[in-house]
Tab-separated table of N, CA and C in Angstrom:
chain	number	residue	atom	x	y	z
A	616	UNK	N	62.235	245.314	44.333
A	616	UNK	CA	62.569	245.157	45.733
A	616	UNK	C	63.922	245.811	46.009
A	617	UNK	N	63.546	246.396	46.980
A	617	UNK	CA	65.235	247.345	47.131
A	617	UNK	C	65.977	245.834	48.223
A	618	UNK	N	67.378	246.107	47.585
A	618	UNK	CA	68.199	245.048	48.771
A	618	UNK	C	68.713	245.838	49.808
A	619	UNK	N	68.786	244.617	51.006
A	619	UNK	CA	69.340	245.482	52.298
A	619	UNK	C	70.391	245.600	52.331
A	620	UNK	N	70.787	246.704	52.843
A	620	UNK	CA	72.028	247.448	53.215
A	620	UNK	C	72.267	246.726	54.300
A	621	UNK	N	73.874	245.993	54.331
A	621	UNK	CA	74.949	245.427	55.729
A	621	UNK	C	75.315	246.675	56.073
A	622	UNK	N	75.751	246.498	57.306
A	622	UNK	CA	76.613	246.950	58.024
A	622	UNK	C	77.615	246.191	58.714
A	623	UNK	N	78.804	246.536	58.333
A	623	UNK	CA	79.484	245.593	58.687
A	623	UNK	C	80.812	246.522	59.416
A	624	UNK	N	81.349	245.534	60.527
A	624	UNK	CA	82.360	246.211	61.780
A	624	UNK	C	82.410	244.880	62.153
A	625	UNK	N	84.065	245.661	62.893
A	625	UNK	CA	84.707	244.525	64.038
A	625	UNK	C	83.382	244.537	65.179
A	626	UNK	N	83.559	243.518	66.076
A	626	UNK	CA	83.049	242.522	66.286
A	626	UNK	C	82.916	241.629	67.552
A	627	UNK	N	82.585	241.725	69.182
A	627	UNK	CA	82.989	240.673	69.917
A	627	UNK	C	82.650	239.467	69.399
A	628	UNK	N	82.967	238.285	69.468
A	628	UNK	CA	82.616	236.997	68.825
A	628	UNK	C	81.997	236.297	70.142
A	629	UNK	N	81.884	236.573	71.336
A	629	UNK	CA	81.413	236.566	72.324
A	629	UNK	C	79.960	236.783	72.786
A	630	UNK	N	79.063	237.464	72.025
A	630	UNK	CA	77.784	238.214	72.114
A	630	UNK	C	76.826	236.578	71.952
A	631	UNK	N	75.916	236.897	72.070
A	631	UNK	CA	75.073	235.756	72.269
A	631	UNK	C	74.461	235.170	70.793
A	632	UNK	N	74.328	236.368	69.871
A	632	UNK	CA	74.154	235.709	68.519
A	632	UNK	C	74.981	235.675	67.286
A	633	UNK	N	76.687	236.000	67.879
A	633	UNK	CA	77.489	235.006	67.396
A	633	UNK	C	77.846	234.293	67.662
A	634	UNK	N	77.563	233.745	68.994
A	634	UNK	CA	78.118	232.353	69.366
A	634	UNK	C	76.957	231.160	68.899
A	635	UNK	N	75.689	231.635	68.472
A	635	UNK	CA	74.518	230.980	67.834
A	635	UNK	C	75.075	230.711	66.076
A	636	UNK	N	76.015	231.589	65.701
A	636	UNK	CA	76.046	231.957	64.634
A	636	UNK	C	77.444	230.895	63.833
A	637	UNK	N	78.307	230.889	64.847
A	637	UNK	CA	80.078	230.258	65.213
A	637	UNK	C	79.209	228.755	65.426
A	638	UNK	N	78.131	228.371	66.542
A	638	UNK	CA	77.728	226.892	66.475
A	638	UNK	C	77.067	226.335	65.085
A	639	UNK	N	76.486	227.500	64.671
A	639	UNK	CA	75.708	227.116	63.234
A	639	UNK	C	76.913	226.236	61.967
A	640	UNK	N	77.704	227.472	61.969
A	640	UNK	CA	79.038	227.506	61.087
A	640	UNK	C	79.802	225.929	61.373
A	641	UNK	N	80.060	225.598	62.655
A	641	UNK	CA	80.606	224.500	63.115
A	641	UNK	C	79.901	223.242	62.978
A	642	UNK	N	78.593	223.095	63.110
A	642	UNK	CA	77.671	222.096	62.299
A	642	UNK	C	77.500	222.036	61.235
A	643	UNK	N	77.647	222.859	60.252
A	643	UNK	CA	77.344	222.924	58.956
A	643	UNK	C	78.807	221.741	58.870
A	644	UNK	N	80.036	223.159	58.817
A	644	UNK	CA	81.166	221.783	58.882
A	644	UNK	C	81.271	220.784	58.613
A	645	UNK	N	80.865	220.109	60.130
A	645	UNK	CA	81.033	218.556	60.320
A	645	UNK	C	80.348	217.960	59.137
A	646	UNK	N	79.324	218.686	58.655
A	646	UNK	CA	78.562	217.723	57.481
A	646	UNK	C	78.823	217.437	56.340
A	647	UNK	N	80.387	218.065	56.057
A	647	UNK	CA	80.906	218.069	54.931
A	647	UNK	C	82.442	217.815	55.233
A	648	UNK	N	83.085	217.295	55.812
A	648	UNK	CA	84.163	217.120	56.462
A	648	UNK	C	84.247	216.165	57.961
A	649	UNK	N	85.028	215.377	58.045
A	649	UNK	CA	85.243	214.363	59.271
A	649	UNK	C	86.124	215.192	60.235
A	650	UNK	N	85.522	214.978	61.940
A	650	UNK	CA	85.994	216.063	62.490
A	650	UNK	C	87.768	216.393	62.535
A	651	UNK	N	88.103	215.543	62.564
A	651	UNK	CA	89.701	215.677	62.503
A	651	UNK	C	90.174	216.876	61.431
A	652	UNK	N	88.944	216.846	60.063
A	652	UNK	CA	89.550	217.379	59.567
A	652	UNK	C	88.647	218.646	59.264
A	653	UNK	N	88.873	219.522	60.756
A	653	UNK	CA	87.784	220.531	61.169
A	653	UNK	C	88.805	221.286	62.019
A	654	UNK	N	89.184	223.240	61.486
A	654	UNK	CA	89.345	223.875	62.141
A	654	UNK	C	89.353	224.801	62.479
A	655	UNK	N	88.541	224.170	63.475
A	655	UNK	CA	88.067	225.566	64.339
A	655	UNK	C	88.223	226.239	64.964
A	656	UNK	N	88.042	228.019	65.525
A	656	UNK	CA	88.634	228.358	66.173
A	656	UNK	C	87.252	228.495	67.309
A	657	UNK	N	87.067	228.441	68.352
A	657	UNK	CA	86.600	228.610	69.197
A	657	UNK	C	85.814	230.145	69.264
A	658	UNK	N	84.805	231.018	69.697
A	658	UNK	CA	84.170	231.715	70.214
A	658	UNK	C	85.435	232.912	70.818
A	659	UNK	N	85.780	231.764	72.086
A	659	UNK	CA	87.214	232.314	72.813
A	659	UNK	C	88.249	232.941	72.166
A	660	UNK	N	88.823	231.996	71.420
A	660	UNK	CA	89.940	232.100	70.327
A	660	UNK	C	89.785	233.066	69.624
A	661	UNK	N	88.578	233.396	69.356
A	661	UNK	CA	88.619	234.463	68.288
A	661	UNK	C	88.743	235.673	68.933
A	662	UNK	N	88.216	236.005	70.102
A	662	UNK	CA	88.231	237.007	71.033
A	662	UNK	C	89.247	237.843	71.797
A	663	UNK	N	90.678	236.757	71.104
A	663	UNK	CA	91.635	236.683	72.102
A	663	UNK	C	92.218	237.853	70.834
A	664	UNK	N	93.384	238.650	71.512
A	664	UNK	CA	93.908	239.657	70.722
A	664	UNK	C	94.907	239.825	69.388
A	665	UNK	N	94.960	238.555	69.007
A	665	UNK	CA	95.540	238.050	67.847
A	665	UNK	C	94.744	237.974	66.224
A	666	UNK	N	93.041	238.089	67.233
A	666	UNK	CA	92.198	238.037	66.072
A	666	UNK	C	91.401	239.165	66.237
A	667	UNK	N	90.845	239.120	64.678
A	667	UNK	CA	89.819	240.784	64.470
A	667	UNK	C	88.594	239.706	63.844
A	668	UNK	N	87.273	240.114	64.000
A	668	UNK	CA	86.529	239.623	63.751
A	668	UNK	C	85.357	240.756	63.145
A	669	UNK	N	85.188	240.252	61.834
A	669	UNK	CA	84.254	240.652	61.222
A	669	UNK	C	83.327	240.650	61.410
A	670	UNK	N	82.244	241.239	61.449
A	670	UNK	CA	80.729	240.862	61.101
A	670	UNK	C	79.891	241.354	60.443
A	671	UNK	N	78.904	241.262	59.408
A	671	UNK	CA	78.179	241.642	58.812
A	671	UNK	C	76.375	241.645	59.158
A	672	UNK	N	76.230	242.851	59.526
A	672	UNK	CA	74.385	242.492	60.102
A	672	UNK	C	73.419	243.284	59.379
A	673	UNK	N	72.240	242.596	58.851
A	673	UNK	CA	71.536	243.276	58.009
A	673	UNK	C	69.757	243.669	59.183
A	674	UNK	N	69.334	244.582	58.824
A	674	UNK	CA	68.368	244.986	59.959
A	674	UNK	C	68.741	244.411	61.039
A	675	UNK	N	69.896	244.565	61.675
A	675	UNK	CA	70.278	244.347	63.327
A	675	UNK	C	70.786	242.662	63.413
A	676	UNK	N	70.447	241.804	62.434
A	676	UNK	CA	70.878	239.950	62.630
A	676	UNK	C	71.974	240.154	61.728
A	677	UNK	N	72.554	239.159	62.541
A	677	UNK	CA	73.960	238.629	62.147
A	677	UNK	C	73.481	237.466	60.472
A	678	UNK	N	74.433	237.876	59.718
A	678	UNK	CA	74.351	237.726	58.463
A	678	UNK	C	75.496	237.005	58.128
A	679	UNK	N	76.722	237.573	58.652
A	679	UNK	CA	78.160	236.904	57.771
A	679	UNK	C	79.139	237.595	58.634
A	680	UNK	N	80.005	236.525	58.840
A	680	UNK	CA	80.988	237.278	59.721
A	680	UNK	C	82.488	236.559	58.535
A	681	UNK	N	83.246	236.644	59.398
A	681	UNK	CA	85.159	236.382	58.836
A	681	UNK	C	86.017	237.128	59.905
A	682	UNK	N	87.189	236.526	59.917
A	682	UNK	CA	87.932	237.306	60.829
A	682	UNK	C	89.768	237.273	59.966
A	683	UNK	N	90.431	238.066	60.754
A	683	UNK	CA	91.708	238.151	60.430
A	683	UNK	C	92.689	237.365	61.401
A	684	UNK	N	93.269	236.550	62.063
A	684	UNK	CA	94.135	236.044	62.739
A	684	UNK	C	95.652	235.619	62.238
A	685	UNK	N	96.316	237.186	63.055
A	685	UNK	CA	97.758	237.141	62.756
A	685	UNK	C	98.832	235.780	63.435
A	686	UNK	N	99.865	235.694	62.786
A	686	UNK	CA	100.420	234.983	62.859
A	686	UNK	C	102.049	235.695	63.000
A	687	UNK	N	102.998	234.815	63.386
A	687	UNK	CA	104.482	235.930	63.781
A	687	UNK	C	105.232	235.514	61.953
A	688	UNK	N	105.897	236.042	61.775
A	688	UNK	CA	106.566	236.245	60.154
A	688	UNK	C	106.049	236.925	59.881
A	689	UNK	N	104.844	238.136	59.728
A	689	UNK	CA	104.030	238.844	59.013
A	689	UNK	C	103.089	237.706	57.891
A	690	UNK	N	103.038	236.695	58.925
A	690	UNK	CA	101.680	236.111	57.667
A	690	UNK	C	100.511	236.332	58.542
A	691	UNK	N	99.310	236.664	57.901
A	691	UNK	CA	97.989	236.180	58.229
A	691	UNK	C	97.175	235.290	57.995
A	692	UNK	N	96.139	235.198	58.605
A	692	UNK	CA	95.240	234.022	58.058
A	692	UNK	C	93.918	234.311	58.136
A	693	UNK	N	92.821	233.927	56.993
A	693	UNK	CA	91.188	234.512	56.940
A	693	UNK	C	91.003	233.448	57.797
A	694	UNK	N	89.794	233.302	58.341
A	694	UNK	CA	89.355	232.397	59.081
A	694	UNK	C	87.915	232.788	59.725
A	695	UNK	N	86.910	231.620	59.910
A	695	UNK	CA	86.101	231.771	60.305
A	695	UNK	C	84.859	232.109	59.093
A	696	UNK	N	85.377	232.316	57.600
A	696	UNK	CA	84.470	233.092	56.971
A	696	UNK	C	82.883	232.153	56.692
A	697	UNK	N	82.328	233.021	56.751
A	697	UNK	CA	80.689	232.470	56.289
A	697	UNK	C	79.729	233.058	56.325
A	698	UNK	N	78.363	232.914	55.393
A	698	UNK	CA	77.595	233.781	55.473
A	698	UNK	C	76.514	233.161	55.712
A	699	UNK	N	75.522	233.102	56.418
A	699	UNK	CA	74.318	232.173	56.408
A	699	UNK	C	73.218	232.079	55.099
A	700	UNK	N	73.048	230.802	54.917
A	700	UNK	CA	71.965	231.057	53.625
A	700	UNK	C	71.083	231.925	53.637
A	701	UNK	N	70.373	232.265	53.895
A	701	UNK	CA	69.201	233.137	53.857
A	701	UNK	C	69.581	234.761	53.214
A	702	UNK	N	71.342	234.812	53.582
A	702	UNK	CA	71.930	236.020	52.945
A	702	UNK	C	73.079	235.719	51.728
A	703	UNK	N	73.116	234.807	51.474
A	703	UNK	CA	73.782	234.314	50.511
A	703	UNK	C	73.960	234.805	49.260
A	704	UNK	N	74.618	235.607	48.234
A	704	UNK	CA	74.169	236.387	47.290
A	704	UNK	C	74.489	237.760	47.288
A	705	UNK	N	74.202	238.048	48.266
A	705	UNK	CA	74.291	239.966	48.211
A	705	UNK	C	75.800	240.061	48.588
A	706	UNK	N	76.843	239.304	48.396
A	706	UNK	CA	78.099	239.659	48.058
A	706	UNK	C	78.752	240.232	49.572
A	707	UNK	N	78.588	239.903	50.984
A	707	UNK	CA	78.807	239.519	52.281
A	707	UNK	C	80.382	239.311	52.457
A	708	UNK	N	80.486	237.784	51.641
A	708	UNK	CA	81.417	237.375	52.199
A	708	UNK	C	82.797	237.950	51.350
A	709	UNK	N	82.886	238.186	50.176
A	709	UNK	CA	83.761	239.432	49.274
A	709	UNK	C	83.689	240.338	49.782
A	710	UNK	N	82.559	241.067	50.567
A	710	UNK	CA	82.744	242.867	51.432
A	710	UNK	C	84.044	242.931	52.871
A	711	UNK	N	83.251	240.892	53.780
A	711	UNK	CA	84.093	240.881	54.636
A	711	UNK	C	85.872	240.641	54.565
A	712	UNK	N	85.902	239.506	53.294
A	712	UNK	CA	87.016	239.543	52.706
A	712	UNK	C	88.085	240.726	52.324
A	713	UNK	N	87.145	241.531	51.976
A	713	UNK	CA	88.364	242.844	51.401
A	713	UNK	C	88.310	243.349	52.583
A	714	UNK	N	87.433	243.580	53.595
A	714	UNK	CA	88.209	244.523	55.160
A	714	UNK	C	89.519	243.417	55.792
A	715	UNK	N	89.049	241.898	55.670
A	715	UNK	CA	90.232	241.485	56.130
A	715	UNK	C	91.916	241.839	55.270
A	716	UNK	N	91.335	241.673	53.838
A	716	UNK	CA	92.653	241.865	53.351
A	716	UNK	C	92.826	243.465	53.549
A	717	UNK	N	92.670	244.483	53.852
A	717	UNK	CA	92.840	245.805	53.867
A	717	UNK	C	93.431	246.085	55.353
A	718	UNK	N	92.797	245.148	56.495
A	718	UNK	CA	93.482	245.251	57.611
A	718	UNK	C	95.218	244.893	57.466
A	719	UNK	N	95.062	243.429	57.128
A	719	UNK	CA	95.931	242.685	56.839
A	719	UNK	C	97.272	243.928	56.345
A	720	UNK	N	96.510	244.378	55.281
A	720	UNK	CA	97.759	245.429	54.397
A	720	UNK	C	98.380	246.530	55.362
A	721	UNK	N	97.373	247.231	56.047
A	721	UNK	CA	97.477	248.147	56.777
A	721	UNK	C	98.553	248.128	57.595
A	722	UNK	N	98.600	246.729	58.236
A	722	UNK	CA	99.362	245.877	59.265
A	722	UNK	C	100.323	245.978	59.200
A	723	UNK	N	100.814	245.633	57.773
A	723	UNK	CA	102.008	245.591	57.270
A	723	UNK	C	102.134	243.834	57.142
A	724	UNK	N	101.445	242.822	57.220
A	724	UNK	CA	101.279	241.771	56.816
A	724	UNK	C	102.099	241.631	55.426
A	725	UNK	N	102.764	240.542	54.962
A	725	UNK	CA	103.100	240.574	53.350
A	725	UNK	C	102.538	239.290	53.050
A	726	UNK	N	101.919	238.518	54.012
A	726	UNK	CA	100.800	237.601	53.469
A	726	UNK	C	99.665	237.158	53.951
A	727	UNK	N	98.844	236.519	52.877
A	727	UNK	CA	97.938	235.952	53.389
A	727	UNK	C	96.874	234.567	53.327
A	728	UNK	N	97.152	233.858	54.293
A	728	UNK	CA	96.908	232.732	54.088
A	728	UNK	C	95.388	232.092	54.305
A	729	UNK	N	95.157	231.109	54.196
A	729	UNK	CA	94.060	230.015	54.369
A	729	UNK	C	93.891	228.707	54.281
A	730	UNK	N	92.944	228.059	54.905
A	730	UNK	CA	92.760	226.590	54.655
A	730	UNK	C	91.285	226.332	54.483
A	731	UNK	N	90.613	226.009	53.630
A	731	UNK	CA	88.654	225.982	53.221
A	731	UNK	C	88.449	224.728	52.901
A	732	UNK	N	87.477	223.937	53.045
A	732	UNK	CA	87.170	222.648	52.737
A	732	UNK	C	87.191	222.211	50.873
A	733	UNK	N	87.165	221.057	50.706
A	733	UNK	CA	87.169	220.513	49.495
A	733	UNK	C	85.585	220.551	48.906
A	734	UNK	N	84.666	220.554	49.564
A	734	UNK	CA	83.180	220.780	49.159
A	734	UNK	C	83.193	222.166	49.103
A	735	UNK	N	83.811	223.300	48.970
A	735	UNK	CA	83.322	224.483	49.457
A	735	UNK	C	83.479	225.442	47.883
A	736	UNK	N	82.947	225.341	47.003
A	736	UNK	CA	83.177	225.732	45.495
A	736	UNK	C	82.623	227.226	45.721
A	737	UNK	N	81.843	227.803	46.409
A	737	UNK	CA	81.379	228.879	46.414
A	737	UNK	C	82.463	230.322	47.506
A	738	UNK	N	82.968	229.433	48.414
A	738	UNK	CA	84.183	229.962	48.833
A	738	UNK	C	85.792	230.231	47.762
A	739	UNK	N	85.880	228.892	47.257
A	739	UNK	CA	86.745	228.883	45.823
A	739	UNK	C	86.767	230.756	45.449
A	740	UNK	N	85.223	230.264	44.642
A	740	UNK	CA	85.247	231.690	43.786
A	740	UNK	C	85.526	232.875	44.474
A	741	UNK	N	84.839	233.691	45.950
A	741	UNK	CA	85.023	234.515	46.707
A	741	UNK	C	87.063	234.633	46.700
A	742	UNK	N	87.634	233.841	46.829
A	742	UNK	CA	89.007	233.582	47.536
A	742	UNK	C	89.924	233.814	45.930
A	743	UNK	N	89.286	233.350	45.021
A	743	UNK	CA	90.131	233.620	44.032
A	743	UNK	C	89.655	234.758	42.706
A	744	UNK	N	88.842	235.611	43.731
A	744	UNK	CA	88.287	236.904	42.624
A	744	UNK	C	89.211	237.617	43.515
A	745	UNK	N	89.675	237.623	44.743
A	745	UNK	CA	90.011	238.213	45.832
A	745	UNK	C	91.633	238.406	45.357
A	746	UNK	N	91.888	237.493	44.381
A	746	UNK	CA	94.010	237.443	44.096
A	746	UNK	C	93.911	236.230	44.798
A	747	UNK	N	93.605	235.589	45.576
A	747	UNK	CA	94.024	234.182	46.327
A	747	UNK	C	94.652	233.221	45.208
A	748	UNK	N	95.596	232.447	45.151
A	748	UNK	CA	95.997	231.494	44.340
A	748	UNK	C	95.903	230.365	44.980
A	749	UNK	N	95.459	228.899	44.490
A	749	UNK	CA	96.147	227.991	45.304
A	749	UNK	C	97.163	227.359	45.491
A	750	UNK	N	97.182	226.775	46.502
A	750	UNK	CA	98.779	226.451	47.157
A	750	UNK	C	98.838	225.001	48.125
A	751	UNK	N	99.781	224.677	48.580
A	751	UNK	CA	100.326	223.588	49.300
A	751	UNK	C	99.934	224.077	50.779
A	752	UNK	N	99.848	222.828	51.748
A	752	UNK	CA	99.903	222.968	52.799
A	752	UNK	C	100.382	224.436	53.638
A	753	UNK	N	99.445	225.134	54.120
A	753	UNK	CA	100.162	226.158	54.997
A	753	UNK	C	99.797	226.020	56.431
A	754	UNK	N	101.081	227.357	57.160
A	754	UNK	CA	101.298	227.306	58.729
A	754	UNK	C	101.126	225.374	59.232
A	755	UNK	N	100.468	225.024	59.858
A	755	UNK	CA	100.798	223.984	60.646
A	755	UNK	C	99.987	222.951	60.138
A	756	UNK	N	98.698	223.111	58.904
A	756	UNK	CA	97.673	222.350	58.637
A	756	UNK	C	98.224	221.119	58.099
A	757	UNK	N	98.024	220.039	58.121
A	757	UNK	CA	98.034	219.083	57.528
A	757	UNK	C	97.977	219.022	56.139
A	758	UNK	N	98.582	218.258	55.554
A	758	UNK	CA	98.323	217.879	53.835
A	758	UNK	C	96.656	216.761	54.360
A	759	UNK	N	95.584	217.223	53.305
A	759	UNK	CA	94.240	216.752	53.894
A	759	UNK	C	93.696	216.614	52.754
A	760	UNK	N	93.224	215.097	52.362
A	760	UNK	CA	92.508	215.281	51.082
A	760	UNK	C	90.841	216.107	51.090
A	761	UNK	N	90.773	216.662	52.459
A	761	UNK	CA	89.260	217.504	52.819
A	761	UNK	C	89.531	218.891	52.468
A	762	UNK	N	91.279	219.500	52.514
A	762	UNK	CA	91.393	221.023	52.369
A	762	UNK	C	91.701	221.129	51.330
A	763	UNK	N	91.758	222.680	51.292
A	763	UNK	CA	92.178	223.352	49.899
A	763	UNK	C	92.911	224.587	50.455
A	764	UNK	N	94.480	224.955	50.251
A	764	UNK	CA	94.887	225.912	50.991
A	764	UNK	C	95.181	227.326	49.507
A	765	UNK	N	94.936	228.125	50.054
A	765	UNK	CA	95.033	229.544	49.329
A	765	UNK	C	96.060	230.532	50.112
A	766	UNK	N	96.549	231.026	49.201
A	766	UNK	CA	97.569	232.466	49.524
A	766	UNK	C	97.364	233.347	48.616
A	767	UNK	N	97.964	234.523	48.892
A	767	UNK	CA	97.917	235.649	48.535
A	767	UNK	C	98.994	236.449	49.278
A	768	UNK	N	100.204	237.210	47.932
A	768	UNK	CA	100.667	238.239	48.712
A	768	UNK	C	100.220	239.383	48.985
A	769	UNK	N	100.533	240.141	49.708
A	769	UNK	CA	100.168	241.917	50.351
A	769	UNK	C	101.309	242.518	49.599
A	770	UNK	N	100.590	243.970	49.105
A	770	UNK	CA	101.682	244.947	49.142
A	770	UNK	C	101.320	245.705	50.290
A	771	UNK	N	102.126	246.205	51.185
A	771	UNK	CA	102.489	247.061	52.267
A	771	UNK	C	102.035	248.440	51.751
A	772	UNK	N	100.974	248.568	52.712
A	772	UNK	CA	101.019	250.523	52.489
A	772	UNK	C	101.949	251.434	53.155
């Protein structure tokens, strides 16, 4: 069986089957985490010019998206990442990962941050094949016995 070829590009997060895609992501969530300790960025939020949004679509459906959302110090932050089961495997969310960290670099970013749930072992691995280390509380998140926060520095091109 030949595997399908993604295509993957920035992104409105606005379109009608990522906002099917952003509600999916946000239910899954809740089912593994209490909402407080859920964050999300909105459809909107992501749209707004602070963020770049990934997406990954295989024969034309949305597959896996991630986005980049800068922050002022030159830190960034991944956010949003996920891939739907059905595409799970063909290595999605590592393709979207390295455009974020490559934007990120481009930027001139010298970091890069995150916050991923405590159930999320398959994100783990993606985040720390990537250079991610883990770390303490970052930007504004709470100390949460539900998160797990990751960094990574940038070298500047």
């Amino acid at each position: 069986m030949i595997a399908p070829v993604p295509a993957i590009a920035i992104e409105t997060p606005l379109s009608t089957d990522m906002g099917e895609m952003i509600a999916e992501l946000n239910a899954l969530l809740l089912t593994m985490s209490p909402p407080e300790a859920c964050y999300h960025m909105t459809a909107e939020e992501m749209a707004g010019e602070t963020t770049t949004v990934f997406v990954a679509r295989i024969d034309g459906k949305v597959a896996a998206c991630g986005a980049l959302h800068r922050h002022p110090d030159g830190v960034a932050e991944v956010k949003r990442m996920y891939t739907r089961p059905a595409y799970q495997g063909l290595g999605l969310g590592g393709s979207i990962l390295d455009r974020i960290i490559a934007l990120a670099t481009r930027e001139g970013h010298s970091r890069l941050v995150l916050e991923t749930g405590d159930k999320h072992p398959a994100a783990w691995r993606i985040y720390e094949r990537a250079g991610f280390s883990r770390c303490g509380p970052v930007l504004d998140y709470p100390d949460s016995p539900y998160s797990i926060f990751y960094s990574r520095s940038l070298v500047t091109a």
